[in-house]
XYZ file of C-alpha atoms in Angstrom:
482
model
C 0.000 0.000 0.000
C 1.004 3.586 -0.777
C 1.807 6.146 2.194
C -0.600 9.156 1.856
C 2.169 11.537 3.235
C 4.573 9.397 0.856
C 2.048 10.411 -1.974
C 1.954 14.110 -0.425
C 5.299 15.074 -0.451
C 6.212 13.447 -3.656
C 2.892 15.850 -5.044
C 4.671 19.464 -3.476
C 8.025 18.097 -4.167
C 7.247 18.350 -8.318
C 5.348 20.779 -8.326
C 7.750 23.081 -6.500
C 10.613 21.961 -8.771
C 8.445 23.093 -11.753
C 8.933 26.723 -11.793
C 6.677 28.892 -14.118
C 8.732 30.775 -17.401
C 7.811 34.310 -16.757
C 7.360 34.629 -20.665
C 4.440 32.561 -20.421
C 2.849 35.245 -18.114
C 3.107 37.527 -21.316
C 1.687 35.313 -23.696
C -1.144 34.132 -21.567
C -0.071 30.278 -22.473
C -0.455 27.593 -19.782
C 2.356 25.543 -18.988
C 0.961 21.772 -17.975
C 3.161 18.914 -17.016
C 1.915 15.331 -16.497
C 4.822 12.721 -15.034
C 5.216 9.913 -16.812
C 3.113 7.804 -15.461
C 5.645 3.889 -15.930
C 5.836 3.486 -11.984
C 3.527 2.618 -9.746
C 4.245 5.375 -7.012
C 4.256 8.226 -9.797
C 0.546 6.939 -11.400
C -0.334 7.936 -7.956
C 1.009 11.032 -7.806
C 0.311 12.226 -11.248
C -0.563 15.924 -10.982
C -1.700 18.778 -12.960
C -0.378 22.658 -12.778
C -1.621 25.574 -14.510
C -0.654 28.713 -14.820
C -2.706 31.437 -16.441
C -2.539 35.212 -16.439
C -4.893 37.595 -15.046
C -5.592 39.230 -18.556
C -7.024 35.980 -19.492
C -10.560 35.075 -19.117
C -11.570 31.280 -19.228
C -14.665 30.845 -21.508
C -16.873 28.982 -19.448
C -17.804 25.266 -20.962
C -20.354 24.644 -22.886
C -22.529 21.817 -21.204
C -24.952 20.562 -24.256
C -26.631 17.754 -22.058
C -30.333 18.656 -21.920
C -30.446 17.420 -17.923
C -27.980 20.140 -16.885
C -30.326 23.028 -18.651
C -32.545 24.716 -15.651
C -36.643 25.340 -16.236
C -36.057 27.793 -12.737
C -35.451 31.152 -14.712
C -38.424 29.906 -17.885
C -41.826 32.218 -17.883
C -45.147 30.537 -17.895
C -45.249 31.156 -21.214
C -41.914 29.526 -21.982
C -42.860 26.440 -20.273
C -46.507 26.051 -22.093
C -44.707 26.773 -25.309
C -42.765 23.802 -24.719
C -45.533 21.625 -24.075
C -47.597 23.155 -26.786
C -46.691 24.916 -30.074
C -49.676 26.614 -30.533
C -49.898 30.170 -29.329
C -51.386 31.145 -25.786
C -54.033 33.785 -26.021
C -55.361 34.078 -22.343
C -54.296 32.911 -19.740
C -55.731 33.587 -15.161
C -57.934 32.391 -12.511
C -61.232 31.230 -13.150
C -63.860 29.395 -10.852
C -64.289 25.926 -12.486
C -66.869 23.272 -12.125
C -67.352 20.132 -14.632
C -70.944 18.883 -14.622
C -70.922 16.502 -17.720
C -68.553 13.787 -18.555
C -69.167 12.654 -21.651
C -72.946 13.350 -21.335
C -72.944 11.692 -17.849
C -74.026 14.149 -14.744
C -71.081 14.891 -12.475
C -71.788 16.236 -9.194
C -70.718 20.294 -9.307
C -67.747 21.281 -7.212
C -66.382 24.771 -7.583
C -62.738 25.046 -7.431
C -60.061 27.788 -8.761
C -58.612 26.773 -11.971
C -55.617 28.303 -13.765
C -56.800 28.217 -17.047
C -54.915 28.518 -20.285
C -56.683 29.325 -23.461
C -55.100 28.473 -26.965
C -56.394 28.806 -30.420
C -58.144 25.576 -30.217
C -58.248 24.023 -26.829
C -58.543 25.436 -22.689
C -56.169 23.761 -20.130
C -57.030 23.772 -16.622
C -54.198 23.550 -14.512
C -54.587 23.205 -10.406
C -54.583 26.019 -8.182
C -50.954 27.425 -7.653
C -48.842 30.718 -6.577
C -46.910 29.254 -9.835
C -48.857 27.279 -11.930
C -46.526 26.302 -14.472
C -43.588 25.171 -12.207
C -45.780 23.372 -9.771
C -48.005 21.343 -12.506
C -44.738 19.991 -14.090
C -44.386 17.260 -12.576
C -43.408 13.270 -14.132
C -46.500 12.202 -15.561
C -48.732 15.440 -14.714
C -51.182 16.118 -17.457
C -53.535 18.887 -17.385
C -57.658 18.596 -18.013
C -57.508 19.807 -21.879
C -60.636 20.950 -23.571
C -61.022 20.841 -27.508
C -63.150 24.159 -28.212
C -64.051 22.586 -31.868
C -67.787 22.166 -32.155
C -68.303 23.861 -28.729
C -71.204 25.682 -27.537
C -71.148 28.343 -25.206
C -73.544 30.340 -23.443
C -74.541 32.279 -20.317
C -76.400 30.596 -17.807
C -78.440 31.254 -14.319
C -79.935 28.193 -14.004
C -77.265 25.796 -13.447
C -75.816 28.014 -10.217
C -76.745 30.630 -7.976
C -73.434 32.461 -8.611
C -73.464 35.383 -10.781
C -71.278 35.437 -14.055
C -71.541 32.376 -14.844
C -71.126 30.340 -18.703
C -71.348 27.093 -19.779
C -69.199 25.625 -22.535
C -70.320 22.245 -23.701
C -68.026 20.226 -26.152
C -69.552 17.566 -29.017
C -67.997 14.703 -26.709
C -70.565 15.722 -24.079
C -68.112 17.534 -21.747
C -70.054 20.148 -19.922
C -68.050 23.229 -17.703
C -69.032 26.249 -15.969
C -66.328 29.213 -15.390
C -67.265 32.426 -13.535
C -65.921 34.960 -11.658
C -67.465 37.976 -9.302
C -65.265 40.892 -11.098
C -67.493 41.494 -14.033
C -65.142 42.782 -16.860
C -62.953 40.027 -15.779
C -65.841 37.208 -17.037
C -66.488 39.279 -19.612
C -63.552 39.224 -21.202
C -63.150 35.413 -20.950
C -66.065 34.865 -22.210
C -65.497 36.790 -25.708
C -61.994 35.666 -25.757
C -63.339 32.125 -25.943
C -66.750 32.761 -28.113
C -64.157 34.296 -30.175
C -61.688 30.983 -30.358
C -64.853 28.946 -30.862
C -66.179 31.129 -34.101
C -62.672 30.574 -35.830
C -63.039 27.013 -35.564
C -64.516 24.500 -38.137
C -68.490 24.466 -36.661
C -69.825 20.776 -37.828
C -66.890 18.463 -36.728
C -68.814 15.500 -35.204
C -66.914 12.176 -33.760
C -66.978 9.867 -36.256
C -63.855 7.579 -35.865
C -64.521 4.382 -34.489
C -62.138 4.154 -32.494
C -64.080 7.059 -30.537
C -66.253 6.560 -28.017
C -70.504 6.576 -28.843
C -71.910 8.673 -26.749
C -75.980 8.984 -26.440
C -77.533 12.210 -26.519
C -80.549 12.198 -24.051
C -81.220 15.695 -24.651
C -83.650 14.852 -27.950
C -85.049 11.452 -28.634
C -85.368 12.454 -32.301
C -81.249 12.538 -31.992
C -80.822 9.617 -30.490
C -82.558 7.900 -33.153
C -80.815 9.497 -36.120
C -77.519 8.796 -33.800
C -78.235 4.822 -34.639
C -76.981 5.060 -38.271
C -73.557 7.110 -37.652
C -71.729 4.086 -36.873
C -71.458 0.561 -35.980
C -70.511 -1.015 -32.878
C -69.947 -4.810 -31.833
C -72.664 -6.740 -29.782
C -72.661 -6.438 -26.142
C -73.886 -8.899 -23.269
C -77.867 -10.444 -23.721
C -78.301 -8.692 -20.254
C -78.350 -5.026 -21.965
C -82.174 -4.349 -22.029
C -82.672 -1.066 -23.632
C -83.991 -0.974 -26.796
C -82.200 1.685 -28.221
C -78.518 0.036 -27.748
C -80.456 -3.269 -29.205
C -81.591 -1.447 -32.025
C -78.133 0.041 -32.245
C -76.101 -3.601 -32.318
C -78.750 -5.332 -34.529
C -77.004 -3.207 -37.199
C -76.893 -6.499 -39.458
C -80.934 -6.440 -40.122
C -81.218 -3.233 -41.707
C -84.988 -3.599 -42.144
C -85.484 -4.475 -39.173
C -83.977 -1.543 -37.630
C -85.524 0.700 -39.518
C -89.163 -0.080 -39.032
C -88.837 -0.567 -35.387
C -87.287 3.315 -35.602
C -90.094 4.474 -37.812
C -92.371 3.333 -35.642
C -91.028 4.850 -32.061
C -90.468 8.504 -34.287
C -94.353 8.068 -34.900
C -94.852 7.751 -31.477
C -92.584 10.384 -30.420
C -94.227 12.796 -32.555
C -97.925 11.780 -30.926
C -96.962 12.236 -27.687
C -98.968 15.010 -25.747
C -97.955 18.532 -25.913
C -97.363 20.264 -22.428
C -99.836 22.908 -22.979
C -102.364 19.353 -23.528
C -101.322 18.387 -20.272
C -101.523 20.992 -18.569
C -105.019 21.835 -19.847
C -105.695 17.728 -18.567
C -104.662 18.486 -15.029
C -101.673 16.121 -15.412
C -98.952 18.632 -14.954
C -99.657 21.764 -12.743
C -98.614 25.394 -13.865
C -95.470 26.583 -11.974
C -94.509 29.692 -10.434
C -90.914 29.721 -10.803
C -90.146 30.459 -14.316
C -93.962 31.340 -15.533
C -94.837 34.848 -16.823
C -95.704 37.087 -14.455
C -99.164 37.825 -15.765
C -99.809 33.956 -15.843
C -99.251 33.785 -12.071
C -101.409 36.774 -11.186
C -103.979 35.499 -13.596
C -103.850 31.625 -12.069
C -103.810 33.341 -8.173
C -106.477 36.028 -9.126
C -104.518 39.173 -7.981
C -101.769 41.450 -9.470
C -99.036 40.157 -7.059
C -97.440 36.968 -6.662
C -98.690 35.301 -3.079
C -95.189 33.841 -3.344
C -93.399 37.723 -3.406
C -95.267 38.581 -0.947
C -94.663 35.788 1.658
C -91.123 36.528 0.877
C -91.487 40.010 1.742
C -93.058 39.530 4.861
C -90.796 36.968 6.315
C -87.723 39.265 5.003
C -88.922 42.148 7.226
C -90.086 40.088 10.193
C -86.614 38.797 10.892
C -83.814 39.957 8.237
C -84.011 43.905 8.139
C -81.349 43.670 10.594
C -79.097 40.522 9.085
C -75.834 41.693 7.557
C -75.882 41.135 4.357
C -79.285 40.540 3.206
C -79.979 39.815 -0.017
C -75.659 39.824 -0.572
C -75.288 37.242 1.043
C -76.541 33.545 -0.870
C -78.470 30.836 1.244
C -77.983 26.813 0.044
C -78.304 26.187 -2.507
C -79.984 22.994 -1.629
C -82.546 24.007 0.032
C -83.446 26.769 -1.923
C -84.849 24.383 -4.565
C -86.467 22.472 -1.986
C -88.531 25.661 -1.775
C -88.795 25.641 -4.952
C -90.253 22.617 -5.560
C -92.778 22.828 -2.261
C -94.356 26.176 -4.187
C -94.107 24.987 -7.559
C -96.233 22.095 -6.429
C -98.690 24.251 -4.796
C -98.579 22.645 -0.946
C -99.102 25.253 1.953
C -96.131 27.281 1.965
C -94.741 28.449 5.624
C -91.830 30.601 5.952
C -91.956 30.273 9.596
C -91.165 26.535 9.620
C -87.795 25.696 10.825
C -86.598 23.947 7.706
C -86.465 28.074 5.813
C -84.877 29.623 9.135
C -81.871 30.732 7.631
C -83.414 34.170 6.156
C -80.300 33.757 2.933
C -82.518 30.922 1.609
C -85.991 33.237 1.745
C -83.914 36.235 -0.226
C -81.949 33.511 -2.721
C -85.517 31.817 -3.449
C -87.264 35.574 -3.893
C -84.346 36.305 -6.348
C -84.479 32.939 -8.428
C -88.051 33.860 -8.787
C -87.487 36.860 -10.650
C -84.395 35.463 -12.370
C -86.126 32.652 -13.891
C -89.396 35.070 -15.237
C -89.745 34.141 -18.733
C -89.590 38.208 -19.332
C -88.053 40.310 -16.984
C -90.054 42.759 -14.071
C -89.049 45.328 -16.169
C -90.203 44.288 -20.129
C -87.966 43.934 -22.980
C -90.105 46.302 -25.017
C -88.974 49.144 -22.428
C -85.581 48.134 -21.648
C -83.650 50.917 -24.134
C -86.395 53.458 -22.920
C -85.183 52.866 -19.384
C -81.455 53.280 -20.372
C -82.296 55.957 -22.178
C -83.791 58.040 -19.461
C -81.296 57.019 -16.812
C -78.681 58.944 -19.298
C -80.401 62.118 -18.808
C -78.688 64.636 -17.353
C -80.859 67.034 -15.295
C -81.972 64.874 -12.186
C -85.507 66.162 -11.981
C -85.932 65.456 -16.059
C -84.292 62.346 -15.193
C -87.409 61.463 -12.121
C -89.777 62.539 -14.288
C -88.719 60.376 -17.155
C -88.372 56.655 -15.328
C -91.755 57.881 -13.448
C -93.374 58.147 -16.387
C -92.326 54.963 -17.778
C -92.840 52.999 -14.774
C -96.916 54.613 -14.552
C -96.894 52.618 -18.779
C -96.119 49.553 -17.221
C -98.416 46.450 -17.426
C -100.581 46.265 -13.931
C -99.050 42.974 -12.242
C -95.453 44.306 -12.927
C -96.222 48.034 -11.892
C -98.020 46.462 -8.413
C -95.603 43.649 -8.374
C -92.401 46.580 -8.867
C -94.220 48.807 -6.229
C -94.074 46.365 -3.224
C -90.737 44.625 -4.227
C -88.975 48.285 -3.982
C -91.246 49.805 -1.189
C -89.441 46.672 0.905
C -85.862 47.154 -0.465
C -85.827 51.036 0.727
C -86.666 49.240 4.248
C -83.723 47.373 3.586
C -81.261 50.807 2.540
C -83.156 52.199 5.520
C -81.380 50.025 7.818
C -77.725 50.114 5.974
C -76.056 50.788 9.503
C -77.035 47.740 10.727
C -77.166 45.153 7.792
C -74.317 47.382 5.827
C -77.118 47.082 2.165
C -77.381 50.623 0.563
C -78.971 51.760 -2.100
C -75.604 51.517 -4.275
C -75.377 47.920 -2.963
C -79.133 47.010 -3.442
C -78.711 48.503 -7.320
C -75.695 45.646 -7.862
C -77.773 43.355 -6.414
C -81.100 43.583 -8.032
C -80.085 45.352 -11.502
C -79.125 42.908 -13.837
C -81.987 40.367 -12.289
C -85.008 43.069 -12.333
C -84.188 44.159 -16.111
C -82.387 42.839 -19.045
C -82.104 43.091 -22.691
C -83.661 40.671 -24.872
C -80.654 39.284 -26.512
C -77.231 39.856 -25.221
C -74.611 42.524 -26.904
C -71.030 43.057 -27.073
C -72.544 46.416 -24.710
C -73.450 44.111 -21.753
C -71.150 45.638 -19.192
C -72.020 49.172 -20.275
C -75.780 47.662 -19.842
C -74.932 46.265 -16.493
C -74.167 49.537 -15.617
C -77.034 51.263 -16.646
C -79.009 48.322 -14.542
C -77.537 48.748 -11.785
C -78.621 52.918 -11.402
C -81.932 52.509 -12.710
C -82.377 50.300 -9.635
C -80.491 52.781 -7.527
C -82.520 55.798 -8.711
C -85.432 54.231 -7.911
C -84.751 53.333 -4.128
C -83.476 56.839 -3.945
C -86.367 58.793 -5.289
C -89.162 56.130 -4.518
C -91.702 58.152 -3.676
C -91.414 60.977 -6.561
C -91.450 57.924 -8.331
C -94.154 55.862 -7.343
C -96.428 58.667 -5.213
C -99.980 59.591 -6.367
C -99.257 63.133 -6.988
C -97.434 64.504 -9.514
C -94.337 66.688 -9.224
């Protein structure tokens, strides 16, 4: 074995005896030595010595191994690029929730997405400080949407929240995105109707290697669906008579009649207006013109609005909040369903003691009117008096309009803003002012009939009209004239 201080000494002992030619220091060259390396004991010892002047600056090496290249200093947009050529156009937070896999019914859960919108497809990434970095992980792929053949469209029925749109995709994906800030939705939502327009419109899955997927929302589809493609037989057990029709594809005849004969029946069935008229389905109140409820209840005022009302002011003036704040969800269509289906409704009862669920129901009513509190017809007029200048011009105009207004939604407009002035009137306490009450009740008292690219600017004329009219309610609404 070889002596460490052996192999020490003999290292300083050569390199000491190896003294540097000051020429070199001139020329910037490096002097190396390297012993020979025939002994045993000087293999060992086999040393390196460079010299190198200070005017001299060592490139540093070039590593070209891919491993040894760091991600830590790449943008967000550097790291998607990699993944995916095509270019990002929009990219933030969103509040996400899938309800449709593939046309099945998922249970909704909200979450925060970070969402990444391309010329053809989203990506929703998981919630992160840094997205990019933290989703890159072995194996991580993120939920990617195809936006070719989408639909997408604003919706209040399928959540309480305001802002919210659904996109649904031709493989039967359905999402929701929303967000409270309202330019922010806005914005998404053109950004993506605007992705969707540029794509090819009548792509349909046709491959077989692609999944068959059963449209329930149209039996007349379903039916047509049976000829787009073949699939192989399944087990005896399968009972339906639409996926037998659909395997039987070998008896064409067959197939055909049977289908002939369930579109005739289709198109017999009763119309809802027949069954209605037959007692077999009731009328409801949620989502029923307005006149159509007065008319059914023989008054000029929902019974429903007015319950509402009462209960609101028995035990809510004071609740912080009110009418901000949402109830469940939940149990707001159980109330729903207990006054569509006419039973005796009681506010009182413990089951509606949370007073959010009373104010969410009162505002789903007028939400889901078939035409707003405030008409279509007189929508612009009402924008176009709120522009006016001169305040007292300004009264007299939305006064005037409001006296045109058919009698259940003048009566029905009367009592609903006679309480919500109760409510500003307590704005110490339950912290809901006028200003507050307009956001609130704005965009769900009044509306245009179809949506334009001026809906913010629309939202904001809402939202004063309302305001105006808790302000100056009695100029408004009193029996004299100013």
């Amino acid at each position: 074995m070889v002596n460490p201080a052996t192999m020490e000494r003999s290292s300083t002992s050569d390199t000491a005896s190896e003294k540097p030619n000051p020429s070199h220091h001139s020329t910037g060259a490096v002097q190396m030595r390297i012993k020979n390396s025939n002994s045993h004991h000087d293999r060992l010892s086999q040393s390196k010595s460079m010299i190198l002047s200070e005017n001299v600056k060592v490139p540093e090496p070039i590593n070209r191994h891919r491993r040894n290249l760091s991600q830590h200093n790449l943008t967000f947009a550097d790291i998607i690029s990699t993944q995916d050529p095509t270019v990002v156009e929009k990219e933030g937070y969103l509040l996400k929730a899938k309800i449709a896999d593939g046309g099945k019914k998922l249970r909704k859960n909200w979450s925060t997405s970070w969402i990444v919108l391309t010329a053809r497809k989203m990506e929703f990434y998981k919630e992160s400080k840094q997205p990019a970095l933290a989703n890159l992980k072995p194996g991580y792929k993120p939920e990617c949407v195809d936006l070719c053949g989408a639909r997408i469209e604003w919706t209040s029925e399928k959540s309480s929240r305001k802002n919210v749109f659904q996109i649904t995709t031709v493989s039967g994906n359905e999402f929701l995105l929303q967000s409270d800030i309202d330019f922010l939705i806005l914005d998404w939502f053109h950004a993506i109707k605007n992705a969707i327009d540029r794509l090819p419109k009548e792509q349909r899955i046709t491959s077989r290697n692609s999944e068959f997927k059963l449209r329930r929302s149209s039996s007349i589809e379903l039916l047509n669906n049976l000829d787009t493609e073949s699939k192989e037989p399944k087990p005896e057990h399968r009972k339906s008579l639409i996926f037998r029709l659909n395997y039987s594809a070998s008896d064409t005849n067959d197939r055909n009649r049977v289908k002939s004969r369930l579109k005739k029946f289709i198109s017999r069935r009763p119309s809802l207006k027949t069954l209605q008229e037959k007692g077999l389905i009731k009328d409801q109140i949620f989502g029923s013109h307005l006149h159509l409820v007065c008319e059914h209840e023989k008054s000029t005022v929902p019974q429903f609005v007015r319950l509402c009302i009462k209960a609101v002011e028995k035990r809510g003036l004071d609740v912080d909040g009110i009418y901000r704040v949402s109830g469940n969800l939940a149990t707001i269509q159980k109330l729903r369903f207990v006054v569509n289906q006419e039973e005796k409704l009681n506010l009182d009862d413990s089951q509606w003691e949370d007073i959010h669920v009373v104010t969410g129901a009162l505002k789903m009513f007028f939400r889901e009117l078939p035409e707003p509190l405030f008409p279509y017809c007189f929508f612009e007029q009402f924008v176009e008096a709120i522009k006016i200048q001169d305040n007292a011009t300004r009264i007299k105009s939305i006064r005037s309009l409001v006296k045109k207004l058919p009698r259940p939604n003048y009566d029905t407009m009367k009592i609903l803003f006679e309480h919500l002035q109760k409510i500003a009137a307590k704005e110490s306490v339950n912290l809901m002012s006028t200003q507050s009450l307009g956001i609130v009740f704005g965009p769900t008292l009044l509306r245009p009939e179809k949506e334009t690219g001026n809906m913010a600017v629309h939202m904001l004329y809402q939202n004063q009209i309302v305001e105006l009219m808790l302000s100056e309610y009695s100029k408004i609404f009193g029996s004299e004239e100013d």
